[in-house]
CSV table of C-alpha atoms in Angstrom, one decimal:
chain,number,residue,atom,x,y,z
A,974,UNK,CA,41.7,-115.6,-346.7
A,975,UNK,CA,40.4,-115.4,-343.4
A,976,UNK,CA,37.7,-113.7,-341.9
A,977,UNK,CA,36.5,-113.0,-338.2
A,978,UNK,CA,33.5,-111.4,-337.4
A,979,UNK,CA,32.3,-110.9,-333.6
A,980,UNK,CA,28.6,-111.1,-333.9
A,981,UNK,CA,26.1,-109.7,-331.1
A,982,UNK,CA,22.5,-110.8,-330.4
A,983,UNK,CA,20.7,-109.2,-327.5
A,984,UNK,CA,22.9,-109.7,-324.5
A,985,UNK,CA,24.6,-113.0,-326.1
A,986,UNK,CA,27.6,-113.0,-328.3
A,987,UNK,CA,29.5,-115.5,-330.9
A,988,UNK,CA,32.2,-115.4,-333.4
A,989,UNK,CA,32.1,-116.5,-337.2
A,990,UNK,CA,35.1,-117.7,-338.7
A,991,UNK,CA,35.3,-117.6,-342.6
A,992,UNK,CA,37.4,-118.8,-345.0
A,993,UNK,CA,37.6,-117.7,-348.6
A,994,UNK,CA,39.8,-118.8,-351.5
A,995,UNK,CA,42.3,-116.3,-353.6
A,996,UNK,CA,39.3,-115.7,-355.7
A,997,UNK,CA,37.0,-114.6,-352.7
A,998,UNK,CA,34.6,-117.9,-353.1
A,999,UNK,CA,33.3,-118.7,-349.5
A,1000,UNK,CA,35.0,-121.9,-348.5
A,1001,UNK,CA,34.1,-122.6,-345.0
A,1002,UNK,CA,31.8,-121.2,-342.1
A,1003,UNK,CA,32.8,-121.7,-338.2
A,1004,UNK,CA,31.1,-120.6,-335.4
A,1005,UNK,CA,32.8,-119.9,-331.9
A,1006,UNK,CA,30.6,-119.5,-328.9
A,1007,UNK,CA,31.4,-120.1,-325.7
A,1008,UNK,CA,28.5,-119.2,-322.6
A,1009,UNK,CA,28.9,-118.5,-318.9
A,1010,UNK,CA,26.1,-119.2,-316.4
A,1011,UNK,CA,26.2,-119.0,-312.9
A,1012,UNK,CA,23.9,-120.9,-310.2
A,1013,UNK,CA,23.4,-120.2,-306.7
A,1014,UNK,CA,24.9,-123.7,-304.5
A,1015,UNK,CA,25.0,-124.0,-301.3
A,1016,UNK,CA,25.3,-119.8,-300.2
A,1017,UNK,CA,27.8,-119.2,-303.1
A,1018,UNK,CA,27.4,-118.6,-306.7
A,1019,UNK,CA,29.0,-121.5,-309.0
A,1020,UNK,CA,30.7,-120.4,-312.4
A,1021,UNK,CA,30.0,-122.9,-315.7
A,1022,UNK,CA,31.6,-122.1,-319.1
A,1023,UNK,CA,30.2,-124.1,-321.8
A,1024,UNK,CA,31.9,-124.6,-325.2
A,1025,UNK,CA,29.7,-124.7,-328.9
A,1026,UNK,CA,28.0,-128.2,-328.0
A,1027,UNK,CA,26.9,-127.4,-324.7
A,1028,UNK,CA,29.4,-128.7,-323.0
A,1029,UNK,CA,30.5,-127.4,-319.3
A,1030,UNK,CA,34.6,-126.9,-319.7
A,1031,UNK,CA,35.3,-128.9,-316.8
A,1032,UNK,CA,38.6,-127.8,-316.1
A,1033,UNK,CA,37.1,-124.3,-316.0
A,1034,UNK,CA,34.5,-125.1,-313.4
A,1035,UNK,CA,36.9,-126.9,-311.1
A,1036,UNK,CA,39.4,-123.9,-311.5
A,1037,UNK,CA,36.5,-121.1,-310.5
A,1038,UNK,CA,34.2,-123.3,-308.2
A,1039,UNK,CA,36.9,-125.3,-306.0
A,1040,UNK,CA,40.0,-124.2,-306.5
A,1041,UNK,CA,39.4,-120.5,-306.3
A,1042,UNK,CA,36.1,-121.0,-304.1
A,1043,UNK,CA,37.8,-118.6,-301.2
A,1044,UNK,CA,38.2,-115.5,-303.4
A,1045,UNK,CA,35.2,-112.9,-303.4
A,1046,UNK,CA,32.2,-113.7,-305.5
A,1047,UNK,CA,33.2,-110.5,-307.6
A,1048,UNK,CA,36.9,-111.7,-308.5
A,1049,UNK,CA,35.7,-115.5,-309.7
A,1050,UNK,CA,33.1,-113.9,-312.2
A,1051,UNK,CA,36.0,-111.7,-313.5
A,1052,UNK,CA,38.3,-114.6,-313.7
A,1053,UNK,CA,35.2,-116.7,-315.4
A,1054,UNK,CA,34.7,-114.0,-317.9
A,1055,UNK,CA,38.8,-113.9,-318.9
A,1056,UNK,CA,39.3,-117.8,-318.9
A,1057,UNK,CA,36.1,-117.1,-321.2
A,1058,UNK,CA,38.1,-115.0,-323.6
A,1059,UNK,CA,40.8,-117.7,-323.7
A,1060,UNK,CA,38.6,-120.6,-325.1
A,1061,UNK,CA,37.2,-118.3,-327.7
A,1062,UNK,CA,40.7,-117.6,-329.0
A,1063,UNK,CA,41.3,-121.4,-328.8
A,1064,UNK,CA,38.3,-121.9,-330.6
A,1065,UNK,CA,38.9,-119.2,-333.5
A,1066,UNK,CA,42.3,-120.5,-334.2
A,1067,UNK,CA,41.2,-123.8,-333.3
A,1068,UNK,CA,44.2,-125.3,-331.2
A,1069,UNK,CA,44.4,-126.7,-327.9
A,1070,UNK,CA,45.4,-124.0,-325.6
A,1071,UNK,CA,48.0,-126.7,-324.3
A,1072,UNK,CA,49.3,-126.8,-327.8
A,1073,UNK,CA,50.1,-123.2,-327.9
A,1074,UNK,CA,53.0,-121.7,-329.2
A,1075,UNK,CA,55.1,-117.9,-328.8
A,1076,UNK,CA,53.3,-116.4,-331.6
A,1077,UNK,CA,50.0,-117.9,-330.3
A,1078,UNK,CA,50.3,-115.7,-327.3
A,1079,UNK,CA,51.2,-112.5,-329.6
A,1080,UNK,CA,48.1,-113.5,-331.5
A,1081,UNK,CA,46.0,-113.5,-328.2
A,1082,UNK,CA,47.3,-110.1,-327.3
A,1083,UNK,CA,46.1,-108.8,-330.8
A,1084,UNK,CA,42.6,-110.3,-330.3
A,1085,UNK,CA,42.6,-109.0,-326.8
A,1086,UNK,CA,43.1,-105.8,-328.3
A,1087,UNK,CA,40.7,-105.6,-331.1
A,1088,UNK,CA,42.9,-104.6,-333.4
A,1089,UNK,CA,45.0,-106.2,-336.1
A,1090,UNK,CA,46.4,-104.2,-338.9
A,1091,UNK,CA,49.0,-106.7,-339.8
A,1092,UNK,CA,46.7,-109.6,-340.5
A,1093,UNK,CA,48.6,-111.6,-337.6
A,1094,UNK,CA,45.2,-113.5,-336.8
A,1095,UNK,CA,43.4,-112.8,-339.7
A,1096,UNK,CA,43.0,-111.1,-343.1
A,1097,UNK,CA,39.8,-109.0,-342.0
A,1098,UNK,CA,39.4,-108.8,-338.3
A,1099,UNK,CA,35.9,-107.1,-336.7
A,1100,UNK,CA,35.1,-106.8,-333.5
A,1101,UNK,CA,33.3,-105.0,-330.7
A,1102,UNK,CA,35.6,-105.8,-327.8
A,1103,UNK,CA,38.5,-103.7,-327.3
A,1104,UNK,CA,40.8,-104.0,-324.2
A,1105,UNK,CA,43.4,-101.4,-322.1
A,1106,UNK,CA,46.8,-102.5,-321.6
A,1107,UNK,CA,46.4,-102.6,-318.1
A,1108,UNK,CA,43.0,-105.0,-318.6
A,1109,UNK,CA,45.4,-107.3,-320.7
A,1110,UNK,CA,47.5,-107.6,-318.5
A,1111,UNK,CA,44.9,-108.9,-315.6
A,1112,UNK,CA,43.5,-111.5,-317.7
A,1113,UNK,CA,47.1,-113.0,-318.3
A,1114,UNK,CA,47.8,-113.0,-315.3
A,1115,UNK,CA,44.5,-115.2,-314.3
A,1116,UNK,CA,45.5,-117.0,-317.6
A,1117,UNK,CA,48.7,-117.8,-316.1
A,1118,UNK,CA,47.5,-119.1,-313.1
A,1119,UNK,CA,44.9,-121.5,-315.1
A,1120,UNK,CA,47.2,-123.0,-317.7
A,1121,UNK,CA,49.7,-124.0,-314.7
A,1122,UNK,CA,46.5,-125.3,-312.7
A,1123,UNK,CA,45.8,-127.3,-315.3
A,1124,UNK,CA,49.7,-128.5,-316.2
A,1125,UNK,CA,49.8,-127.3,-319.6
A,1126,UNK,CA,53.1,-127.5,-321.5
A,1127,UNK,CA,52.3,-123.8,-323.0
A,1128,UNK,CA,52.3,-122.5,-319.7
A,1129,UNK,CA,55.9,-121.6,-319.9
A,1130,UNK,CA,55.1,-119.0,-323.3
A,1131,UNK,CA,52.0,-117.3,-321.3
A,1132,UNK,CA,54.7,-116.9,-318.3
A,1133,UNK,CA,57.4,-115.5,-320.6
A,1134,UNK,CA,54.9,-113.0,-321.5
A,1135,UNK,CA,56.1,-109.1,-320.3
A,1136,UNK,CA,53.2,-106.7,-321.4
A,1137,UNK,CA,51.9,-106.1,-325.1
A,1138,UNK,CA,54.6,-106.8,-327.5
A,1139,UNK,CA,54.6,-104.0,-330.2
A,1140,UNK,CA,55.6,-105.9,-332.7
A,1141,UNK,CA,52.0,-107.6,-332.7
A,1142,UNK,CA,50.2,-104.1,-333.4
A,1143,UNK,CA,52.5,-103.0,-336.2
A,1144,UNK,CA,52.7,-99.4,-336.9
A,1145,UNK,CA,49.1,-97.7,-336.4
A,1146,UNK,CA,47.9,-95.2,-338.4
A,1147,UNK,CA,47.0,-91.8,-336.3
A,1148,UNK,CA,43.9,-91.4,-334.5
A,1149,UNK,CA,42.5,-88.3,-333.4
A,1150,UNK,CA,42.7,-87.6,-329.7
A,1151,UNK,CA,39.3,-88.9,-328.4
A,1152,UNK,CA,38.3,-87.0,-325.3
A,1153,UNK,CA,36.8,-88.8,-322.4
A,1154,UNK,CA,33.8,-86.7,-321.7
A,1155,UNK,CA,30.8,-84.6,-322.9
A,1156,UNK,CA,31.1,-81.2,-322.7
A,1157,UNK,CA,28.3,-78.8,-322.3
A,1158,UNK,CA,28.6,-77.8,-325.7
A,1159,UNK,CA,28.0,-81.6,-326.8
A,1160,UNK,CA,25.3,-82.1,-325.0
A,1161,UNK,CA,23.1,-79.4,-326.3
A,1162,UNK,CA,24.0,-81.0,-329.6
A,1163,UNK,CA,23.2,-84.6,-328.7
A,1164,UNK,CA,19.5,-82.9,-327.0
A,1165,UNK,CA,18.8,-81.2,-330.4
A,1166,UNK,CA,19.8,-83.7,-332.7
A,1167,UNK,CA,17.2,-86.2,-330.5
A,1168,UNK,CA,14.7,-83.5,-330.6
A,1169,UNK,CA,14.9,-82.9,-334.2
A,1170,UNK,CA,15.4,-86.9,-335.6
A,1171,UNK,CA,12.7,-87.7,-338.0
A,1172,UNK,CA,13.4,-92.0,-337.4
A,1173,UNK,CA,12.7,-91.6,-334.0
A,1174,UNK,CA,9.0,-91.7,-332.3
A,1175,UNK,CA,7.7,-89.0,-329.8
A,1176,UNK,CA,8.1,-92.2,-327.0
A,1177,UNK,CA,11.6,-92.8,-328.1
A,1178,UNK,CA,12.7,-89.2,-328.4
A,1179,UNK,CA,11.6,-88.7,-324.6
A,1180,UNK,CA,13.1,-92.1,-323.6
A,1181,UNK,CA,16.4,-90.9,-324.9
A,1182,UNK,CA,16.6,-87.5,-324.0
A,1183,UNK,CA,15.7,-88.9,-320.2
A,1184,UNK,CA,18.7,-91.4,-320.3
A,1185,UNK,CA,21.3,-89.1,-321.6
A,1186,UNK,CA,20.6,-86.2,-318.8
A,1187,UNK,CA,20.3,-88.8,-316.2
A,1188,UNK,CA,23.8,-89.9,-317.0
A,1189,UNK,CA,25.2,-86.6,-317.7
A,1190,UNK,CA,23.0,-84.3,-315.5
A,1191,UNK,CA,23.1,-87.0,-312.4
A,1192,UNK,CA,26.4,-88.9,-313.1
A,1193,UNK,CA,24.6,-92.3,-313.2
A,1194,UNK,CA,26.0,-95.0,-315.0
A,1195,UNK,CA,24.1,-97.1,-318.0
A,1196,UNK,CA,23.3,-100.0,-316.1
A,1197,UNK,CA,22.3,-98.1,-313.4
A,1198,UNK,CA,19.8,-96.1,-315.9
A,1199,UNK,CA,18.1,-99.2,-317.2
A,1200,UNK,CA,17.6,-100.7,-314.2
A,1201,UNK,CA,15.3,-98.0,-312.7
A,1202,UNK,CA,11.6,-99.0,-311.9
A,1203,UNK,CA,8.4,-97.0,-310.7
A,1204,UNK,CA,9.3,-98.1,-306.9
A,1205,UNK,CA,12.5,-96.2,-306.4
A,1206,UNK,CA,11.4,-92.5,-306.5
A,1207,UNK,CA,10.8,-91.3,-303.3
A,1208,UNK,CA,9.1,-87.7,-302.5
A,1209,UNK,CA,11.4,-85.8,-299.9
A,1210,UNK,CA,10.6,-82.1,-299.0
A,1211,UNK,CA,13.3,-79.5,-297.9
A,1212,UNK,CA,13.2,-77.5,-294.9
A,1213,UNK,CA,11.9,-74.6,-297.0
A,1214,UNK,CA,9.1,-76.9,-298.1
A,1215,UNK,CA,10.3,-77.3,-301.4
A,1216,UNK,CA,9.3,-81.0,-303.0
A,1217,UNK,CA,12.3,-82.9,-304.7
A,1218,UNK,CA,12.7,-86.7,-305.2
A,1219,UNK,CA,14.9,-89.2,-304.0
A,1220,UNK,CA,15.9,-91.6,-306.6
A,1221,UNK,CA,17.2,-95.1,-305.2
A,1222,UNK,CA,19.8,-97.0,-307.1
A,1223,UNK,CA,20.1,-100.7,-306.5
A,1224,UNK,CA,19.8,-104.5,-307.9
A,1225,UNK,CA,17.2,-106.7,-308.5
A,1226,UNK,CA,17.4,-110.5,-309.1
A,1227,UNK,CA,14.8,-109.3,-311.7
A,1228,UNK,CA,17.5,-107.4,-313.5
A,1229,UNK,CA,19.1,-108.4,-316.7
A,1230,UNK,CA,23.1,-108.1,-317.5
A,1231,UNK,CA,22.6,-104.6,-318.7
A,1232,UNK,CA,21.0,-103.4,-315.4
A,1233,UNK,CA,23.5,-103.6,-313.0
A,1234,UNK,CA,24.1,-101.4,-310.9
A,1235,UNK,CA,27.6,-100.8,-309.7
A,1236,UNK,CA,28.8,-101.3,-306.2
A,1237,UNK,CA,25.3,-102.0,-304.9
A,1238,UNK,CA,24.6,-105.6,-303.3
A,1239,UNK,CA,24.2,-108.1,-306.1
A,1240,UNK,CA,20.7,-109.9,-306.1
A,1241,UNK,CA,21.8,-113.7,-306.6
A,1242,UNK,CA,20.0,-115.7,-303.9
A,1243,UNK,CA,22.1,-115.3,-301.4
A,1244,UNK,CA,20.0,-112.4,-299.6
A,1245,UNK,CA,16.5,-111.4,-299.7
A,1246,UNK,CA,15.3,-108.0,-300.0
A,1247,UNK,CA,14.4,-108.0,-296.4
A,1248,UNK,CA,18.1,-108.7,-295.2
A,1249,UNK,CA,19.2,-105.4,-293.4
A,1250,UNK,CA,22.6,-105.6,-295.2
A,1251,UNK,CA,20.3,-104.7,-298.3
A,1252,UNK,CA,18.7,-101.7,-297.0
A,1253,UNK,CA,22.1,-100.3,-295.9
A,1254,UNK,CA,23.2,-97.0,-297.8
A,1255,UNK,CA,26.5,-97.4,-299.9
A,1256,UNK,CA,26.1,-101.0,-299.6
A,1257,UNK,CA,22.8,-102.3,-300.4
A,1258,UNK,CA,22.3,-98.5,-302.7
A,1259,UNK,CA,22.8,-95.3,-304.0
A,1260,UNK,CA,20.8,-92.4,-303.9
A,1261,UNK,CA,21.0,-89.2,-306.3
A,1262,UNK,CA,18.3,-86.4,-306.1
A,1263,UNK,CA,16.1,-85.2,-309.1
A,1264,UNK,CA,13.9,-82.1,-309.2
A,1265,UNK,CA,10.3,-82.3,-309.7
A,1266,UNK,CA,10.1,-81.6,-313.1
A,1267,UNK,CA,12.9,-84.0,-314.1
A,1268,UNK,CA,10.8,-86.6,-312.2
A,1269,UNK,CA,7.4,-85.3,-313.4
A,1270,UNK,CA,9.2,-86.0,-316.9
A,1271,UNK,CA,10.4,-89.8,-316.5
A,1272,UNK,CA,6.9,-90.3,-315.0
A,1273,UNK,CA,5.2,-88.8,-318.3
A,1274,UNK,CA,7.4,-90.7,-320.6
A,1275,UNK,CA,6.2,-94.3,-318.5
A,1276,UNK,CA,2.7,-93.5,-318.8
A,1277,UNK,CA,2.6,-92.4,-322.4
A,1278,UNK,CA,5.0,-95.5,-323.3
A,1279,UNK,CA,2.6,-98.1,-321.2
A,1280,UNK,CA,-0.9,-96.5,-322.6
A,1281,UNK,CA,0.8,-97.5,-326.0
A,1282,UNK,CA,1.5,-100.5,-324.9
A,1283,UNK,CA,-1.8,-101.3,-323.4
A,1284,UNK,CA,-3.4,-100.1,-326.5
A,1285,UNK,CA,-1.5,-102.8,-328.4
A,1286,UNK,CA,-2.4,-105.4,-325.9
A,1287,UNK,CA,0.6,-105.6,-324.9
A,1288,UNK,CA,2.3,-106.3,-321.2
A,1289,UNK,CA,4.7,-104.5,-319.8
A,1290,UNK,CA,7.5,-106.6,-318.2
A,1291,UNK,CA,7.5,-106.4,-314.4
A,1292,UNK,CA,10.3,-105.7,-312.1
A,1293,UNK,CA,10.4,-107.4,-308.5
A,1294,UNK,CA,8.6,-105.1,-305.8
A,1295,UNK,CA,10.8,-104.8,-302.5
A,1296,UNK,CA,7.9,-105.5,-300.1
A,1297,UNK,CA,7.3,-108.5,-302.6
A,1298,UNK,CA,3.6,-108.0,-302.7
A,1299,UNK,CA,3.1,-104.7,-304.9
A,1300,UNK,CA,3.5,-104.1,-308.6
A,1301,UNK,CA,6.5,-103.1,-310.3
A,1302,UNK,CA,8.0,-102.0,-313.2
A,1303,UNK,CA,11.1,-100.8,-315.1
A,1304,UNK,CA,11.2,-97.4,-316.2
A,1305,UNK,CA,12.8,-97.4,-319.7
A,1306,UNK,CA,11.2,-100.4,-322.2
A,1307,UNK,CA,12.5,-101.1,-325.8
A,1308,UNK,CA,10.0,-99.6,-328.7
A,1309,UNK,CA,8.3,-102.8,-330.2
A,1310,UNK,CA,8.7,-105.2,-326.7
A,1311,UNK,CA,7.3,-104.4,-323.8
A,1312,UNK,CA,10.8,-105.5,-321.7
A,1313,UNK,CA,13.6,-103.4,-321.0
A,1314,UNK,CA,15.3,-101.6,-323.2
A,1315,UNK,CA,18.3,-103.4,-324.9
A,1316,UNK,CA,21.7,-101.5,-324.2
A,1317,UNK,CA,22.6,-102.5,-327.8
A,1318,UNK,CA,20.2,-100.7,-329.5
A,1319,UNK,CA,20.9,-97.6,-327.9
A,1320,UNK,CA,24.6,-98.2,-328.5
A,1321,UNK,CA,24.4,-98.3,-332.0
A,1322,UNK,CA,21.9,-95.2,-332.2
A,1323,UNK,CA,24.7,-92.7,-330.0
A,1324,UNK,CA,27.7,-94.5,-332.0
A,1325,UNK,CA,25.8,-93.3,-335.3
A,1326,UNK,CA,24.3,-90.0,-333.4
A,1327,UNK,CA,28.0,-89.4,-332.3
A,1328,UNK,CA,29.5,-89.8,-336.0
A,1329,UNK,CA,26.8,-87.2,-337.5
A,1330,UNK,CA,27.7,-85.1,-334.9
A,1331,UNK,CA,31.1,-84.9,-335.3
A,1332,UNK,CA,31.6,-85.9,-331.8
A,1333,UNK,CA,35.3,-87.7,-331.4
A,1334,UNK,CA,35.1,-91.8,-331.1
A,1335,UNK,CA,38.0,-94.5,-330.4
A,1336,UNK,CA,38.4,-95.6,-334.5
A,1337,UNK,CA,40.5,-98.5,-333.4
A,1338,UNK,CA,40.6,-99.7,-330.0
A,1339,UNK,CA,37.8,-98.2,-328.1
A,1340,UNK,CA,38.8,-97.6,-324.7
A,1341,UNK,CA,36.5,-94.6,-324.0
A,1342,UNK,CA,32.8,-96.2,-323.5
A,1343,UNK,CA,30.1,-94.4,-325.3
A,1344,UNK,CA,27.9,-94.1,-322.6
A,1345,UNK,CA,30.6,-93.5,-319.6
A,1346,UNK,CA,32.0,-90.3,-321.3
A,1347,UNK,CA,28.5,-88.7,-320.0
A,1348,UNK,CA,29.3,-89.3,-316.4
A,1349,UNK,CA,33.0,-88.0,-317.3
A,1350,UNK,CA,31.0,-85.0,-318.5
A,1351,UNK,CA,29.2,-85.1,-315.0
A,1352,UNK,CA,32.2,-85.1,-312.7
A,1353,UNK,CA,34.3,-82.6,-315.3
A,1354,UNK,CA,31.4,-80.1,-315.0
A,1355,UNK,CA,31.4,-80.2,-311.2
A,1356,UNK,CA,35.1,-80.1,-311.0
A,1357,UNK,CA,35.9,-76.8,-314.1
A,1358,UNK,CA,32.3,-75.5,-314.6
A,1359,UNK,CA,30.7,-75.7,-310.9
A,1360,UNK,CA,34.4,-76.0,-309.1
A,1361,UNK,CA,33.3,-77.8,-306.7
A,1362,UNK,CA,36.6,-79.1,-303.9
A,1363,UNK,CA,37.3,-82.9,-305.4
A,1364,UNK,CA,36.1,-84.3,-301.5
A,1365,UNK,CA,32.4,-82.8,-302.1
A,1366,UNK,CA,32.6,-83.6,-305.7
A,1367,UNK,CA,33.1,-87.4,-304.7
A,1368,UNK,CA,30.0,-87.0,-302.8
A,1369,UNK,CA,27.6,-86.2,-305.5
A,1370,UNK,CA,29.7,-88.3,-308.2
A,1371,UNK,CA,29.3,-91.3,-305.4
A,1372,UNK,CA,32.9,-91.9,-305.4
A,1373,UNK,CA,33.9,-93.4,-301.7
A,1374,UNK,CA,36.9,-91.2,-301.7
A,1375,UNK,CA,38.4,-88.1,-303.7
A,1376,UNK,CA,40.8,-90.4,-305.3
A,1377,UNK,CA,38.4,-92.1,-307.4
A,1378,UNK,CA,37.2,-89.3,-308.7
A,1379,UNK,CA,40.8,-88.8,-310.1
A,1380,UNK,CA,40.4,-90.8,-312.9
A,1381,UNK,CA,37.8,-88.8,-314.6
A,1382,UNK,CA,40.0,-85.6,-314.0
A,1383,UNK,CA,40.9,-85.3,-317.8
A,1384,UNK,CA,41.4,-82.1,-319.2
A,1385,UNK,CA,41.6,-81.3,-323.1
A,1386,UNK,CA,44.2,-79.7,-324.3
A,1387,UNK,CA,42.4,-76.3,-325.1
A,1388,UNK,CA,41.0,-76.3,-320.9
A,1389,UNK,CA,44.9,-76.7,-319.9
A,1390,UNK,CA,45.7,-74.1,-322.2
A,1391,UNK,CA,43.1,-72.1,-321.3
A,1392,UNK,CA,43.5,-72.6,-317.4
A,1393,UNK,CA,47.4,-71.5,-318.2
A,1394,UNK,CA,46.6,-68.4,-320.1
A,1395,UNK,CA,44.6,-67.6,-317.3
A,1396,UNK,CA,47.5,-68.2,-315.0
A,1397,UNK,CA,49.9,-66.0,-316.9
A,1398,UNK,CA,47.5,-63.1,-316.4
A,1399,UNK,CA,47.2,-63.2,-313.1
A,1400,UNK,CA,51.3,-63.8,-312.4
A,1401,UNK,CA,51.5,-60.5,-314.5
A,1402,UNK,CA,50.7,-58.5,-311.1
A,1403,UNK,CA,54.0,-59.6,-310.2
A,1404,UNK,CA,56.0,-58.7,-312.7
C-alpha cells in the first residue's frame, strides 16, 4: 500500500511517500521536495528549481532564465512554479519524466487535481493543492513546451493530451454546492463565533475580527491584509470636514510570500521606492478608504499586541519604511513570534471555524479559497445588497474594468429564485 501525504511547514512545502505491506507494517519512508528561488541578475529576476539534494534542475533554469528570458517576469515565475509541479510528480512516482508513459500523464492529471478516489496514484492520497480545469490545462500546456525543449521521448503522450480524461477521476461521490462568497448572514456568524471562542486570546480575537472585515467589508485580498504596516494609513478629511483614512496597498521587498499584494509593482530589486513608476496609482498601489473608528481599531489592536510583546522582551519584526530612514512595522504579527502572521495558521482556524459553523467548503477539490470567498461577499453585497451599476462597483472592488468584476457575479440558487419571484410579481401588472 501506498501512501502520499503533502506536508506544510510555514511557507515551505514537501511530500512523504509511504509504503506499507498487506499487513499495514511501515516499509519505506520517501521524501519529495523540490524548492524555487529567484535572484535578481543583471535587471531581471533569475528562476532556480532545486531537487531533494540541493541540486539546481539545470534544464529548468535554462528553460526559464534563457530560453524564455523575453516573456514578462510575471509569466516565467508561473511557468517556474508549474515545471515545479512536474518534478514533484516525477519524484513521488519516481521516474524520469522522459520515461513517461499514457497512464503517467492520467496520473499527473489526478495529482493535479487533488483528488484520487480510484487509488490510480495511490492507496491513500492527501493533499492541500487542488487545481481548476482550466489551471490544468495552463500548466500542460507550459509542460508541453518544456518536455519538447528538452527532446524528451514522452513528449509525444503530454501532446496527445485533450483536457482531463474522466476516466482518471472515476465516479465522484456528490458534494454539496459550495457557494463562492459570504453572505451577510455568515458574517455575523463568523464575528460571534470569534467573539465568543474560549481558545482564542483578547489579542487574537481583535486580530481576527480586523482581518475578516477588511476582506469582507473593504474587498481586500489575504496577501494584501498581511502585508499592511503602520506607514500606509493616511488621514484625509472631506469637504464637510469629516476625518477618514486612506489606506495604501502595495509591496515591499520586506514582504514575505504571503504578503503580496496583487497587481501592485513587485519589490525585487529592480526599482527602488523612490522610482516614480512606484508611486504611481494602479501601478505602484491601491488605495481603499476606512472610517475612523475602523482605523482607530487596527491601531488599538497594534499597540495592545506590541505592549505584549515588549513586556516579553520581545521585538517586533520591522517592515521597510518608504522614505528609508523611519521605522516600520507590519500590522498583523502571529501570537507567540513577534513576525507576521502565518497565512497557515489562520487557514486552518477559518477551515475549522467554517466546519462548526456549518458554513459550505469544497470536500474534494477545493476550488473556492477560504479567504477569497470574503471579497466574493464584498463585490456580491455591492452588486444585490447596495446595487450599485457593475462600472462603479469595479471602482471600489479595484477591478480595472466591469468585466472583471464578472467573475464574482455568482448568485445562489435561492437569490435567482428570489430575484424571479420578484419578477413574476411585477410582470403581473401586465396581465
Amino acid at each position: 500500500m501506498i501512501e502520499i501525504e503533502e506536508i506544510k511547514k510555514g511557507t515551505s512545502r514537501y511530500y512523504k511517500v509511504s509504503t506499507y505491506a498487506n499487513d499495514n507494517k511501515l516499509i519505506s519512508i520517501r521524501t519529495v521536495r523540490y524548492t524555487l528561488k529567484s535572484i535578481p541578475y543583471n535587471k531581471i529576476r533569475c528562476y532556480m528549481l532545486f531537487d531533494n539534494d540541493g541540486n539546481c534542475v539545470e534544464n529548468v533554469f535554462n528553460f526559464i532564465n534563457m530560453y524564455k528570458v523575453s516573456i514578462a517576469e510575471t509569466s516565467r515565475e508561473k511557468y517556474s512554479l508549474y515545471l515545479r509541479y512536474l518534478y514533484e510528480f516525477s519524484g513521488i512516482i519516481d521516474k524520469d519524466i522522459s520515461r513517461f508513459q499514457r497512464n503517467d500523464i492520467d496520473k499527473f492529471v489526478v495529482f493535479l487535481s487533488g483528488y484520487d478516489p480510484n487509488s490510480s496514484l495511490a492507496d491513500s492520497f492527501y493533499t492541500y493543492s487542488s487545481k481548476s480545469e482550466e489551471t490544468i490545462a495552463a500548466i500542460f500546456n507550459v509542460v508541453k513546451e518544456y518536455v519538447d525543449y528538452c527532446g524528451y521521448a514522452s513528449s509525444k503522450y503530454f501532446y496527445n493530451y485533450r483536457g482531463i480524461k474522466r476516466r482518471a477521476y472515476g465516479k465522484q461521490k456528490a458534494n454539496t454546492i459550495c457557494p463562492k462568497f459570504i453572505s451577510l448572514k455568515e458574517m455575523e456568524l463568523i464575528l460571534n463565533y470569534i467573539d465568543n471562542d474560549t481558545s482564542l486570546s483578547k489579542e487574537t480575537k481583535m486580530e481576527y475580527s480586523l482581518i475578516f472585515k477588511l476582506m469582507f467589508n473593504k474587498g481586500l485580498r489575504i496577501g494584501e491584509v498581511l502585508g499592511i504596516t503602520i506607514e500606509d494609513f493616511e488621514e484625509v478629511y472631506s469637504n464637510e470636514g469629516d476625518l477618514y483614512y486612506k489606506l495604501y496597498i502595495r509591496n515591499r521587498m520586506s514582504d514575505n510570500a504571503d504578503q503580496r499584494a496583487k497587481r501592485c509593482l513587485t519589490m525585487d530589486g529592480q526599482y527602488s521606492y523612490n522610482a516614480p513608476i512606484y508611486h504611481r496609482l494602479d501601478i505602484g498601489y491601491q488605495q481603499v478608504f476606512l472610517s475612523e473608528e475602523f482605523h482607530d481599531d487596527i491601531i488599538e489592536y497594534f499597540d495592545t499586541m506590541s505592549a505584549r510583546f515588549k513586556r516579553e522582551n520581545k521585538t517586533l519584526s520591522k517592515a521597510d519604511a518608504i522614505d528609508g530612514v523611519s521605522e516600520n512595522w507590519y500590522i498583523f504579527y502571529n501570537k507567540k513570534k513577534p513576525t507576521p502572521l502565518s497565512k497557515n495558521i489562520l487557514y486552518n482556524y477559518t477551515r475549522e471555524m467554517f466546519k462548526n459553523l456549518n458554513i459550505h467548503i469544497d470536500k474534494y477539490v477545493r476550488t473556492n479559497n477560504l479567504f477569497h470567498r470574503f471579497r466574493h461577499g464584498f463585490c456580491m453585497y455591492l452588486l444585490y445588497v447596495e446595487n450599485i451599476p457593475p462600472l462603479q462597483a469595479c471602482k471600489l472592488t479595484r477591478h480595472r474594468n466591469a468585466e472583471g468584476l464578472a467573475i464574482y457575479n455568482n448568485p445562489t440558487e435561492d437569490m435567482l429564485a428570489e430575484l424571479m419571484m420578484q419578477v413574476e410579481e411585477g410582470t403581473e401588472l401586465y396581465g
